[in-house]
Coordinates of C-alpha atoms in Angstrom, one line a residue:
Chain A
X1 CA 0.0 0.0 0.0
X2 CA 1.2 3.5 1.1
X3 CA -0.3 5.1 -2.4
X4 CA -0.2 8.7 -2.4
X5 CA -3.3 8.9 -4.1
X6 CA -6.7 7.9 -4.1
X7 CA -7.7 6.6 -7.6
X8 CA -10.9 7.8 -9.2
X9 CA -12.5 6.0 -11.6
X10 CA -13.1 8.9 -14.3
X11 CA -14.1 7.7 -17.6
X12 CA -14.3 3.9 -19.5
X13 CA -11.2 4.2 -21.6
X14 CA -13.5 3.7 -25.2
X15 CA -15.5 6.7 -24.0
X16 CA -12.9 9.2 -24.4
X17 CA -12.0 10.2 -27.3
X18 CA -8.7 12.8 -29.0
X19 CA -9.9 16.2 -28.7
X20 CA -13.0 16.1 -26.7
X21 CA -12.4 16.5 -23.0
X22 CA -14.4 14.9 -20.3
X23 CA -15.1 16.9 -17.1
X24 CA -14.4 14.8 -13.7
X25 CA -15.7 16.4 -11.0
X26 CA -14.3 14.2 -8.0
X27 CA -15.0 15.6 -4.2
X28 CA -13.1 19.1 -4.2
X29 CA -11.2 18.2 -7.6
X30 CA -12.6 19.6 -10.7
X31 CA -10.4 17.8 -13.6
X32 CA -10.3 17.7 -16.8
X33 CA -9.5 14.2 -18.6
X34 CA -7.9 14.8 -22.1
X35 CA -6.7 11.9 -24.6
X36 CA -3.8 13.3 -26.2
X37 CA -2.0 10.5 -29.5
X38 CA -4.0 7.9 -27.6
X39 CA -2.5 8.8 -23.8
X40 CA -5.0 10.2 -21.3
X41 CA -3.9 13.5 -18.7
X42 CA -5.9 15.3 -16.3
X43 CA -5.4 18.7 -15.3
X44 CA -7.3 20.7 -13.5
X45 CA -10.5 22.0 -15.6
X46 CA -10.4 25.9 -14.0
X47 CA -8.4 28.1 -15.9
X48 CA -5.9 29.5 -13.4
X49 CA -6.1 33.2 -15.0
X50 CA -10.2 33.6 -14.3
X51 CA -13.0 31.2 -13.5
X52 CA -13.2 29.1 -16.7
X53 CA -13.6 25.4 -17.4
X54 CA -11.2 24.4 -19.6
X55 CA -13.6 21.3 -21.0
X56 CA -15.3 24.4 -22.8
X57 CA -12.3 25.6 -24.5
X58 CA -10.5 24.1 -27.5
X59 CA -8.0 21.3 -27.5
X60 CA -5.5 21.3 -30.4
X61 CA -3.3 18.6 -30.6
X62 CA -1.5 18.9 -27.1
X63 CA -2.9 22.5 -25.8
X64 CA -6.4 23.6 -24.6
X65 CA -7.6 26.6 -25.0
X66 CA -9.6 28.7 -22.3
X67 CA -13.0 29.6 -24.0
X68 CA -13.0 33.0 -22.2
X69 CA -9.4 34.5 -22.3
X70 CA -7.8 32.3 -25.1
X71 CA -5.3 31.4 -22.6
X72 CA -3.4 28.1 -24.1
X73 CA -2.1 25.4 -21.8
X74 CA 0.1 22.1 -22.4
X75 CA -2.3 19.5 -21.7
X76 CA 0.8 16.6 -20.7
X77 CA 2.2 19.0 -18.6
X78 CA -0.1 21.7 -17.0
X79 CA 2.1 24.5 -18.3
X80 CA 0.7 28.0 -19.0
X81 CA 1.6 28.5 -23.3
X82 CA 0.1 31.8 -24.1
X83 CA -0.9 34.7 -21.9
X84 CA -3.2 35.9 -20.2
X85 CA -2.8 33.1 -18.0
X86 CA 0.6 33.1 -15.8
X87 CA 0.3 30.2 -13.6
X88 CA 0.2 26.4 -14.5
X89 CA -2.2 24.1 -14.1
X90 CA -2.3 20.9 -11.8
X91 CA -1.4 17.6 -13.1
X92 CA -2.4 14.5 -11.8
X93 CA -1.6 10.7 -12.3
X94 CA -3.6 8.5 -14.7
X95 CA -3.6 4.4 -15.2
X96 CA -5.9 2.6 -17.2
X97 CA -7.0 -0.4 -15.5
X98 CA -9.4 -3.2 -16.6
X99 CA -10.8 -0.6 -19.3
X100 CA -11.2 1.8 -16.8
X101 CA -9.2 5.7 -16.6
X102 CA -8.3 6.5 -13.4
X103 CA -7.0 9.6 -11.8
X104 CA -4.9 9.9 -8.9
X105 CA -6.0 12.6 -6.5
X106 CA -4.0 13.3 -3.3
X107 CA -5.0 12.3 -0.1
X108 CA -5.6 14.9 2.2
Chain B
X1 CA 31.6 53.0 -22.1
X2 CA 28.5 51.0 -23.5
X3 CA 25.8 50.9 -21.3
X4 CA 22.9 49.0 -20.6
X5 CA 20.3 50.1 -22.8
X6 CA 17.5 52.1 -21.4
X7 CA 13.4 51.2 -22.4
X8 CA 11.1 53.4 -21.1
X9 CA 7.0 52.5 -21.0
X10 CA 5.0 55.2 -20.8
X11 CA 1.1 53.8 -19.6
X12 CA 0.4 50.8 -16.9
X13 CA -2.1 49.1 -18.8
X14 CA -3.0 46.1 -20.1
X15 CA -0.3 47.1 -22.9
X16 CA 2.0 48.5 -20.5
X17 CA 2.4 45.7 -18.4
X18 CA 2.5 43.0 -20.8
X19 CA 5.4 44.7 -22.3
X20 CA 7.9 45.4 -19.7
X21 CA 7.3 42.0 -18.5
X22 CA 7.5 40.4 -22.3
X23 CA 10.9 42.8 -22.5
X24 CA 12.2 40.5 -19.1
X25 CA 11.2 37.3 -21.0
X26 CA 12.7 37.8 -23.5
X27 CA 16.1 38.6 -21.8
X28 CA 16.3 42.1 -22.5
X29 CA 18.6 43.1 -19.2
X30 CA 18.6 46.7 -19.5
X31 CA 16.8 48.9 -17.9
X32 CA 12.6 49.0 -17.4
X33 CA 10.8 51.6 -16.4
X34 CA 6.5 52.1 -16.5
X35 CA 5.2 54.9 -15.7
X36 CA 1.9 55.2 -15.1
X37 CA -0.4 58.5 -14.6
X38 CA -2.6 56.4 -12.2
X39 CA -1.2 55.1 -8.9
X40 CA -2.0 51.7 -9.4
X41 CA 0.6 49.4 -10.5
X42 CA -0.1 47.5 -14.2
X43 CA -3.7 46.6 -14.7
X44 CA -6.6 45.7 -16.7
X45 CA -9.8 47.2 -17.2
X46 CA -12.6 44.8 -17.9
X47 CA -13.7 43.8 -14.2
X48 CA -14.0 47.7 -13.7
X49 CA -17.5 47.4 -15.1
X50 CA -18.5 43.9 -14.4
X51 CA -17.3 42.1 -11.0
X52 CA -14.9 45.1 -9.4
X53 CA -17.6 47.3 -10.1
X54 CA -20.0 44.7 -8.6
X55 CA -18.0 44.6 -5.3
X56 CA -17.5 40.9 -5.6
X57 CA -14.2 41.1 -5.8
X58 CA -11.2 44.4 -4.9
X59 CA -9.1 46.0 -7.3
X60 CA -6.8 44.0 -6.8
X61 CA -8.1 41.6 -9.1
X62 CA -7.2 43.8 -12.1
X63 CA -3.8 44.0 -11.3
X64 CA -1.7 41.8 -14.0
X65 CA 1.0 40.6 -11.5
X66 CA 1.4 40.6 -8.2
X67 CA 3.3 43.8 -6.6
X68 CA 6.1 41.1 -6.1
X69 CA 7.0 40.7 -9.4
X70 CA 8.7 44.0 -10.5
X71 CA 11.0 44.2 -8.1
X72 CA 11.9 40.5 -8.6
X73 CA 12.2 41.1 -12.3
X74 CA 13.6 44.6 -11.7
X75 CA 11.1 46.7 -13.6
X76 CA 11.0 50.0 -12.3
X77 CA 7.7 51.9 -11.7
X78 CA 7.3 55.2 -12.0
X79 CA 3.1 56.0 -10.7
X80 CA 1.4 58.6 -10.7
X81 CA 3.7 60.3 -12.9
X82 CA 2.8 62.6 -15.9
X83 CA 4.8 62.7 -18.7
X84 CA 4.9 66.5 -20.1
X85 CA 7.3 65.8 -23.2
X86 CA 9.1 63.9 -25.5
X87 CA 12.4 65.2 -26.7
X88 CA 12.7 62.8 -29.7
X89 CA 16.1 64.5 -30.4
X90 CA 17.9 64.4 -27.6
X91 CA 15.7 61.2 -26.8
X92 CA 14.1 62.0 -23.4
X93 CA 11.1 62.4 -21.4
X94 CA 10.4 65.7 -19.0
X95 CA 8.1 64.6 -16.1
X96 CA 6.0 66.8 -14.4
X97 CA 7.8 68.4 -11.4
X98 CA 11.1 68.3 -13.7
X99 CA 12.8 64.8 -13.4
X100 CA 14.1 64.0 -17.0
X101 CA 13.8 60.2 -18.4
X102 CA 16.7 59.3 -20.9
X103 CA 15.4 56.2 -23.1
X104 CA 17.1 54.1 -25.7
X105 CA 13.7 52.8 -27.0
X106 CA 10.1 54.2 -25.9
X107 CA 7.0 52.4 -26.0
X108 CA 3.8 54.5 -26.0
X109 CA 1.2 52.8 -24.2
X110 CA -0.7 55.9 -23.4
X111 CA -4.1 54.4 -23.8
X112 CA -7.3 56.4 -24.1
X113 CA -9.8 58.5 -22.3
X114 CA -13.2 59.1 -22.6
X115 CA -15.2 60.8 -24.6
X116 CA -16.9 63.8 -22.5
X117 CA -20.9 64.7 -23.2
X118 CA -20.8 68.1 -24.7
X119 CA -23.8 68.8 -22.4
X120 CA -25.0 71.6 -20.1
X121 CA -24.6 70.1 -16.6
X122 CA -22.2 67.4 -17.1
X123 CA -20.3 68.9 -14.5
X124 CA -22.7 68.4 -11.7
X125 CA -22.0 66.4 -9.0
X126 CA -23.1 62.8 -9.1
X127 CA -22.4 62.5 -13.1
X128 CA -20.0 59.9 -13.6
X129 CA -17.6 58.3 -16.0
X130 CA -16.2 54.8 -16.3
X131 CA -12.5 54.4 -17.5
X132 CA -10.5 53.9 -14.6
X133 CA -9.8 52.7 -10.8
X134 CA -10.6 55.4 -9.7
X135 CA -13.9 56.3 -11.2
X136 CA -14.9 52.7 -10.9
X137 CA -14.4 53.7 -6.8
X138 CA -16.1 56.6 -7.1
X139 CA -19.1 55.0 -8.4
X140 CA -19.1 51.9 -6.6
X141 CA -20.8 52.8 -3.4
X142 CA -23.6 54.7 -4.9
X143 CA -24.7 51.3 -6.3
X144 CA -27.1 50.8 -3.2
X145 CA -30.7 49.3 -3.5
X146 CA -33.2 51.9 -4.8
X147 CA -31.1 54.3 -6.5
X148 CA -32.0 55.5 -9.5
X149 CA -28.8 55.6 -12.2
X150 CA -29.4 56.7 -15.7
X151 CA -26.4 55.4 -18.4
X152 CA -26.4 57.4 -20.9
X153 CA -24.7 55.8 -23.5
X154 CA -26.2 52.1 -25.1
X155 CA -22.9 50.6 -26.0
X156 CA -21.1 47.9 -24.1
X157 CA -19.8 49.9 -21.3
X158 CA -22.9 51.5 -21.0
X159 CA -24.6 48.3 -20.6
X160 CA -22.3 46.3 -18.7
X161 CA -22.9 49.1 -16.2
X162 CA -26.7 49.3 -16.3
X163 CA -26.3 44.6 -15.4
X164 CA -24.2 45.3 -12.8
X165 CA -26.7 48.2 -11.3
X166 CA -29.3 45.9 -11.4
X167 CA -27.7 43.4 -9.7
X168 CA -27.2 45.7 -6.8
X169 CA -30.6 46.5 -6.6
X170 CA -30.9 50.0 -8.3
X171 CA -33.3 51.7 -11.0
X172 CA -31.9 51.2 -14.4
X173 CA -32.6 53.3 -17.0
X174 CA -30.3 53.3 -20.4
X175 CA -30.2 56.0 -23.0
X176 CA -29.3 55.8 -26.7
X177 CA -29.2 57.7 -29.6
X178 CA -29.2 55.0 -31.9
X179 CA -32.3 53.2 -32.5
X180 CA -30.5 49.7 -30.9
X181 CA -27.7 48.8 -28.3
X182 CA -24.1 48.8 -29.2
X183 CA -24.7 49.9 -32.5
X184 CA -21.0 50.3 -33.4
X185 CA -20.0 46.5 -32.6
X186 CA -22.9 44.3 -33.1
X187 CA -25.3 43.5 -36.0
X188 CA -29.0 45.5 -35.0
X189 CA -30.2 42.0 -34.6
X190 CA -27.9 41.4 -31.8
X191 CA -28.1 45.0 -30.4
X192 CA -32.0 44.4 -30.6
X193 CA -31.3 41.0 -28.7
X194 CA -29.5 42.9 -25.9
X195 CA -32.4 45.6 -25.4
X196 CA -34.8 42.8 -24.6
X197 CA -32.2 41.1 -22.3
X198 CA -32.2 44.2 -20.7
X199 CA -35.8 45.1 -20.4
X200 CA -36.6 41.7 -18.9
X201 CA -34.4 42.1 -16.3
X202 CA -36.2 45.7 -15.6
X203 CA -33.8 47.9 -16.9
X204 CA -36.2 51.0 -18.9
X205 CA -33.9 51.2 -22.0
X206 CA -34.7 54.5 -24.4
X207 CA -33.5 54.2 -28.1
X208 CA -33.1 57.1 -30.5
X209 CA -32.8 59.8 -27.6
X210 CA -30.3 62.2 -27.2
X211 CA -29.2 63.7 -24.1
X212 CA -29.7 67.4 -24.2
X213 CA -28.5 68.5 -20.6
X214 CA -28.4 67.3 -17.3
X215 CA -30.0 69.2 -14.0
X216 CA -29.7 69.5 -10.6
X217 CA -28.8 72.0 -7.5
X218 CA -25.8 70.6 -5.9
X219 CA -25.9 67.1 -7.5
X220 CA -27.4 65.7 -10.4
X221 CA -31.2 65.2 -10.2
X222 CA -32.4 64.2 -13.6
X223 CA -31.4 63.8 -17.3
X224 CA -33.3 66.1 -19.8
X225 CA -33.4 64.6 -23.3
X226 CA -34.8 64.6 -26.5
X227 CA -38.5 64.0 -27.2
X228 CA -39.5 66.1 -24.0
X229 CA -37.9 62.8 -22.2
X230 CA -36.9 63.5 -18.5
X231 CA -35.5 60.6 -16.5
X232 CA -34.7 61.6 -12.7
X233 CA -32.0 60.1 -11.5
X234 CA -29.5 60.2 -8.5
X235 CA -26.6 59.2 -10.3
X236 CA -25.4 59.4 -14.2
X237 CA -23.0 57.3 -15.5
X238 CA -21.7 58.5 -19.1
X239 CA -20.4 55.7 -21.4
X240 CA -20.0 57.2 -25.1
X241 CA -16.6 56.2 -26.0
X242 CA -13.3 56.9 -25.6
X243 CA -10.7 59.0 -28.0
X244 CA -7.1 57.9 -28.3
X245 CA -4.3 59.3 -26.1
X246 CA -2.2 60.5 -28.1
X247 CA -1.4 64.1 -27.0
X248 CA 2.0 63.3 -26.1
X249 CA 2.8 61.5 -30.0
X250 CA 1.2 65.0 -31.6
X251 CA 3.3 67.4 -29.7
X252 CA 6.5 65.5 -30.5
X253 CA 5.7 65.3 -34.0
X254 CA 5.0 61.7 -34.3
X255 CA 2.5 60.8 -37.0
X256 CA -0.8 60.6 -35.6
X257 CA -4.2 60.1 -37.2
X258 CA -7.0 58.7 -35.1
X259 CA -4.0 57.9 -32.7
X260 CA -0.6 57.0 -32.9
X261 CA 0.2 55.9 -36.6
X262 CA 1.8 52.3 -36.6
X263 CA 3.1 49.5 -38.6
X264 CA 2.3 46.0 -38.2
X265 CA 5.6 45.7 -36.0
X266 CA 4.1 48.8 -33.7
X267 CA 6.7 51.4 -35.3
X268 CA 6.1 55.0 -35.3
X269 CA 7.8 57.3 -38.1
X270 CA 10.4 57.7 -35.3
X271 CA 13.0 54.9 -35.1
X272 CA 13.1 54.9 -31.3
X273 CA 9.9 54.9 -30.3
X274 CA 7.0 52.3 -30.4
X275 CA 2.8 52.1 -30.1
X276 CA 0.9 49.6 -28.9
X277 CA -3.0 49.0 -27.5
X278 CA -5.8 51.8 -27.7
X279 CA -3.6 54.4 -28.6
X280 CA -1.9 52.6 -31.5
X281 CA -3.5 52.7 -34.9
X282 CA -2.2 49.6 -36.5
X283 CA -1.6 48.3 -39.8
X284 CA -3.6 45.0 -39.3
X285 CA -2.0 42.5 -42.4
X286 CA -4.5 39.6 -41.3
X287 CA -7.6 42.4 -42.1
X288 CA -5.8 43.9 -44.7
X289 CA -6.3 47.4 -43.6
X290 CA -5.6 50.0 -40.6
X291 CA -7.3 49.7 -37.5
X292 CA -7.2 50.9 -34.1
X293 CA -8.6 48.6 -31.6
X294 CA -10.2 49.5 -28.0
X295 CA -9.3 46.1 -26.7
X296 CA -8.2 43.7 -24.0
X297 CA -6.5 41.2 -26.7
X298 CA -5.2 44.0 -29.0
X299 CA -3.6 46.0 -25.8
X300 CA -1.9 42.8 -24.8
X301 CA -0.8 41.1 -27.7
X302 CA 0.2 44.0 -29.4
X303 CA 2.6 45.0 -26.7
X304 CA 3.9 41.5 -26.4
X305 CA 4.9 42.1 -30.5
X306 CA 6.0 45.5 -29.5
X307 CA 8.4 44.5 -26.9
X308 CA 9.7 41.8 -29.1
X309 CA 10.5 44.4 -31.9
X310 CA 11.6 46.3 -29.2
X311 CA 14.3 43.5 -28.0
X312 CA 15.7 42.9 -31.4
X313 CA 13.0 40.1 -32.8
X314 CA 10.6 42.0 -34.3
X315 CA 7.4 39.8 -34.8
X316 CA 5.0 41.7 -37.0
X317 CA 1.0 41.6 -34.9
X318 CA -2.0 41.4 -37.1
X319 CA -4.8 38.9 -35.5
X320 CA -8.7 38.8 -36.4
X321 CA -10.1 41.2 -33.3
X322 CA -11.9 39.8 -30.4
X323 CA -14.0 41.7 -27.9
X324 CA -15.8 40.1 -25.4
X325 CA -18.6 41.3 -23.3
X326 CA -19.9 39.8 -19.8
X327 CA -23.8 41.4 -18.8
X328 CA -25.8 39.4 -16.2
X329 CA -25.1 35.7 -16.9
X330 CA -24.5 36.2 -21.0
X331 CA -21.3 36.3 -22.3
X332 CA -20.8 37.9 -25.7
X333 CA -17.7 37.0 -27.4
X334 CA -17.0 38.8 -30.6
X335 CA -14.5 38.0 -33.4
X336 CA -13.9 39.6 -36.4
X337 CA -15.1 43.3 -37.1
X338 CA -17.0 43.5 -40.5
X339 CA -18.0 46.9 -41.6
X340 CA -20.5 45.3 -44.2
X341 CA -22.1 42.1 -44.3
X342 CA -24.5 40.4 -46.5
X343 CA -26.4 38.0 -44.1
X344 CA -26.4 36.9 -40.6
X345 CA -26.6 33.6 -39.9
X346 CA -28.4 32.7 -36.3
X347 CA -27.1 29.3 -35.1
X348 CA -29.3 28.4 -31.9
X349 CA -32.3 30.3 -30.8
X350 CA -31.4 33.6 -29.8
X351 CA -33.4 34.2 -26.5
X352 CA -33.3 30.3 -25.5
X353 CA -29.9 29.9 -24.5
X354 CA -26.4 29.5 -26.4
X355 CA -26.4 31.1 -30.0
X356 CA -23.9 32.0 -32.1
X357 CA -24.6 34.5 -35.2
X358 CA -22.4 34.3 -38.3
X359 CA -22.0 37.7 -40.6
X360 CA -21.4 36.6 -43.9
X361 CA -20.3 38.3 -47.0
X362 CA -20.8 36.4 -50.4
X363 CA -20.7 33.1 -48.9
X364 CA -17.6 34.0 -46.4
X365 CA -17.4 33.9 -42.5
X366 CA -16.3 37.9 -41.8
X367 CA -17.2 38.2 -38.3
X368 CA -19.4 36.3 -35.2
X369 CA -20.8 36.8 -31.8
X370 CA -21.5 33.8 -30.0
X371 CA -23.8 34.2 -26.8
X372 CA -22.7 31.4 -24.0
X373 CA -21.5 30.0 -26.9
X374 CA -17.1 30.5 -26.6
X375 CA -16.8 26.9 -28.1
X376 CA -18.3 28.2 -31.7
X377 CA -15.2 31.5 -31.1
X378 CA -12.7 29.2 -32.0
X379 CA -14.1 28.0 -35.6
X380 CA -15.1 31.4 -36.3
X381 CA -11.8 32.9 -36.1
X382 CA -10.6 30.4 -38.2
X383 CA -12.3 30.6 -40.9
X384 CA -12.3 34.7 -40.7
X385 CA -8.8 34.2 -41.3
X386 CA -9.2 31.9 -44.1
X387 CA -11.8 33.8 -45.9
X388 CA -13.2 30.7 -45.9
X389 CA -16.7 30.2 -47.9
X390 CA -18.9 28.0 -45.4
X391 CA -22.3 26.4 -46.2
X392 CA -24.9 28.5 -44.9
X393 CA -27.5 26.1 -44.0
X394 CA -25.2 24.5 -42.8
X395 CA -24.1 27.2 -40.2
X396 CA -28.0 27.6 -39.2
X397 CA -28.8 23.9 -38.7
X398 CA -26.9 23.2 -34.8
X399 CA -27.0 19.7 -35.4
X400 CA -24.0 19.4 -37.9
X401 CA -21.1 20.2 -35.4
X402 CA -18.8 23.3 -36.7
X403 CA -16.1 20.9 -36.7
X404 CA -17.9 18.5 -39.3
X405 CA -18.0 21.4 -41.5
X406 CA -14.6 23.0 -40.6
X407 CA -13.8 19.4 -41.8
X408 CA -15.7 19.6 -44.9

């Protein structure tokens, strides 16, 4: 044992699909699961510039894009691409399992 | 001895700030210096007439960065300072009270201001006007329950004013001299869209009247307009545009025509010194002709291009214009900026919920506003650029998904 995380079953992995993002609203975690060249991420869905969720904006290739402020934001990696956005987003662990994407949220 | 080079920003802005710190990220390791006529250090404007202005949140939230980060990235600010001068020769700036700025390169992001009403009485007491942190403070506690404010002005400021008065309770009344709201950005159909929004939510919204003066003792007690009109009113609040700043550019013999004349890389017909945001008017290569643009993405991006050009990698800045406005829960996103079009598409039902409208011109996408709609922004944008010809029907009919037909 001795996980960091408690895993959260998000989405069945045939469900998601490139480009369209799936809002996972887990407890106090608002994520947003995006398949990127077959490989799931999550990052956190509210755009860290205003209050936004991201699974309304645009993904393109690896980036989503806020749908209010056109920030643009690596989806692998969280990191802020384009103003006006300064701050990244959170990342957290994914595993498919038995068909199943799950996301690793922290334990409190 | 070679020194450090010296850039000097005049204007804390949108445009102001994202240059000095674009000039940092780029490595430039001279010397940066803002100065700003207001006190407050780089900000933005929008929230000034929606949430700030609301009290839901405190200036602070217009600020770009935190205070932190100019000292960290050693970016001087000069506030409430007022430029009085450019010596292009002898490249420096006079300040008021005397001190004199040296500068190596000199970004203009002076901005704008607004657009006074030409009216008896506009002096009064109690008659407002919305451009900056200060007059957004000096309205904000009058916004109590029951008083009556009268906006005199139907475009978006004017508007986004009159939601954010009825939120906090007060008696809305709206006055414009055009027979529909925001008749400068919008198609009438939307403008007419935006009346009803309003008048549902209570707000007494007058078309085709013009303000002839404004009347009171000590303060302002009622608006006297045409058509024998009279609204009474505790507070005014004037929205009816905003002129270029571009005092400073005239005097120093800069060219300047509806503001500061630009090129697509934010050059002014003097080598040393650049324009960017409001005050810049722009040649726009992805439009195809010159335009100055009162925006949030223009004042930003444009300075990011400008402080690039600035920092030796000049990146020319033409995109398709974007304006977005927020009033009671719709949010109106805008892209493109047709002066003529041949048909408006409606995608949605305008009224119940999300819509988007298309304004087409012989079968091309030239501009769209997409109510609760961002996701529809993207397409539109990119098919502006394209001059792309899109099926009409298809457009209108919401079941075929834009990107089936961006596909197509």
């Amino acid at each position: 044992m001795g996980e960091d995380f408690d895993w959260h079953r998000a989405a069945r992995a045939d469900e998601m699909e490139e480009g369209e993002p799936k809002l996972v609203a887990a407890g106090k975690f608002q994520i947003a699961l995006c398949k990127v060249a077959g490989t799931c991420y999550a990052i956190d869905d509210i755009c860290t510039h205003e209050y936004a969720s991201l699974c309304d904006g645009v993904v393109e290739g690896d980036s989503i894009e806020c749908p209010l402020h056109q920030a643009k934001f690596h989806i692998p990696t969280g990191k802020v691409m384009t103003p006006p956005a300064t701050e990244d987003l959170k990342t957290y662990p994914v595993k498919v399992e038995n068909g199943e994407v799950l996301v690793g949220l922290p334990k409190e | 001895m070679a020194s450090d080079p010296n850039f000097v920003i005049i204007g804390a802005g949108q445009a102001g700030g994202w240059a000095a710190a674009t000039l940092r990220a780029e490595g430039f390791a001279g010397r940066v210096v803002i100065i700003g006529a207001e006190s407050y250090p780089p900000h933005e404007r929008p929230p000034l007439s929606k949430g700030v202005l609301a009290g839901d949140a405190g200036i602070e939230k217009t600020f770009l960065r935190p205070s932190a980060f100019y000292g960290e990235k050693n970016i001087e600010l000069k506030l409430g300072a007022s430029v009085e001068g450019i010596d292009c020769k002898n490249q420096r700036l006079r300040l008021a009270g005397g001190e004199a700025v040296p500068y190596d390169s000199l970004l203009l992001a002076t901005g704008a201001r607004v657009r006074r009403l030409p009216v008896p009485g506009s002096d009064l007491a109690g008659v407002h006007y919305l451009r900056t942190i200060d007059d957004m403070l000096a309205i904000r506690p009058r916004l109590e329950p029951g008083c009556r404010v009268a906006v005199v002005g139907g475009g978006y400021i004017g508007l986004e004013v009159a939601a954010t008065a009825r939120k906090k309770g007060c008696d809305v009344t709206v006055l414009e001299m055009q027979d529909v709201a925001m008749p400068r950005v919008v198609a009438p159909e939307i403008g007419k869209f935006y009346v009803d929004v309003h008048r549902s939510r209570g707000v007494d919204v007058r078309l085709g009247v013009r303000v002839v003066r404004l009347e009171g003792k000590e303060r302002v007690e009622r608006v006297v307009a045409s058509g024998e009109t009279t609204i009474d009113a505790d507070l005014v609040v004037i929205g009816v545009g905003i002129l270029a700043d571009a005092d400073l550019a005239a005097t120093a013999g800069l060219a300047v025509e509806n503001g500061i004349v630009v090129d697509e890389f934010t050059r002014t017909s003097d080598p040393h010194i650049f324009a960017a945001g409001d005050v810049a008017n722009a040649w726009n290569p992805a439009l195809g002709r010159r335009v100055r643009l009162e925006s949030w993405q223009n004042a930003q991006n444009q300075a990011i291009a400008a402080a690039k050009t600035m920092a030796g990698k000049p990146v020319p800045y033409g995109e398709i214009p974007w304006f977005w406005s927020d009033q009671y829960d719709l949010n109106l996103q805008m892209v493109g900026m047709p002066e003529t079009w041949d048909a408006l598409i409606v995608r949605g039902a305008m009224g119940q919920g999300p819509f988007t409208a298309f304004y087409m011109k012989d079968g091309v996408v030239v501009g769209a506003n997409a109510v609760n709609n961002a996701r529809d922004i993207r397409f539109a944008r990119k098919w502006i650029a394209e001059k792309r010809r899109v099926d009409a029907d298809k457009l209108a009919d919401a079941a075929i998904p834009l990107k089936q037909t961006d596909a197509s």
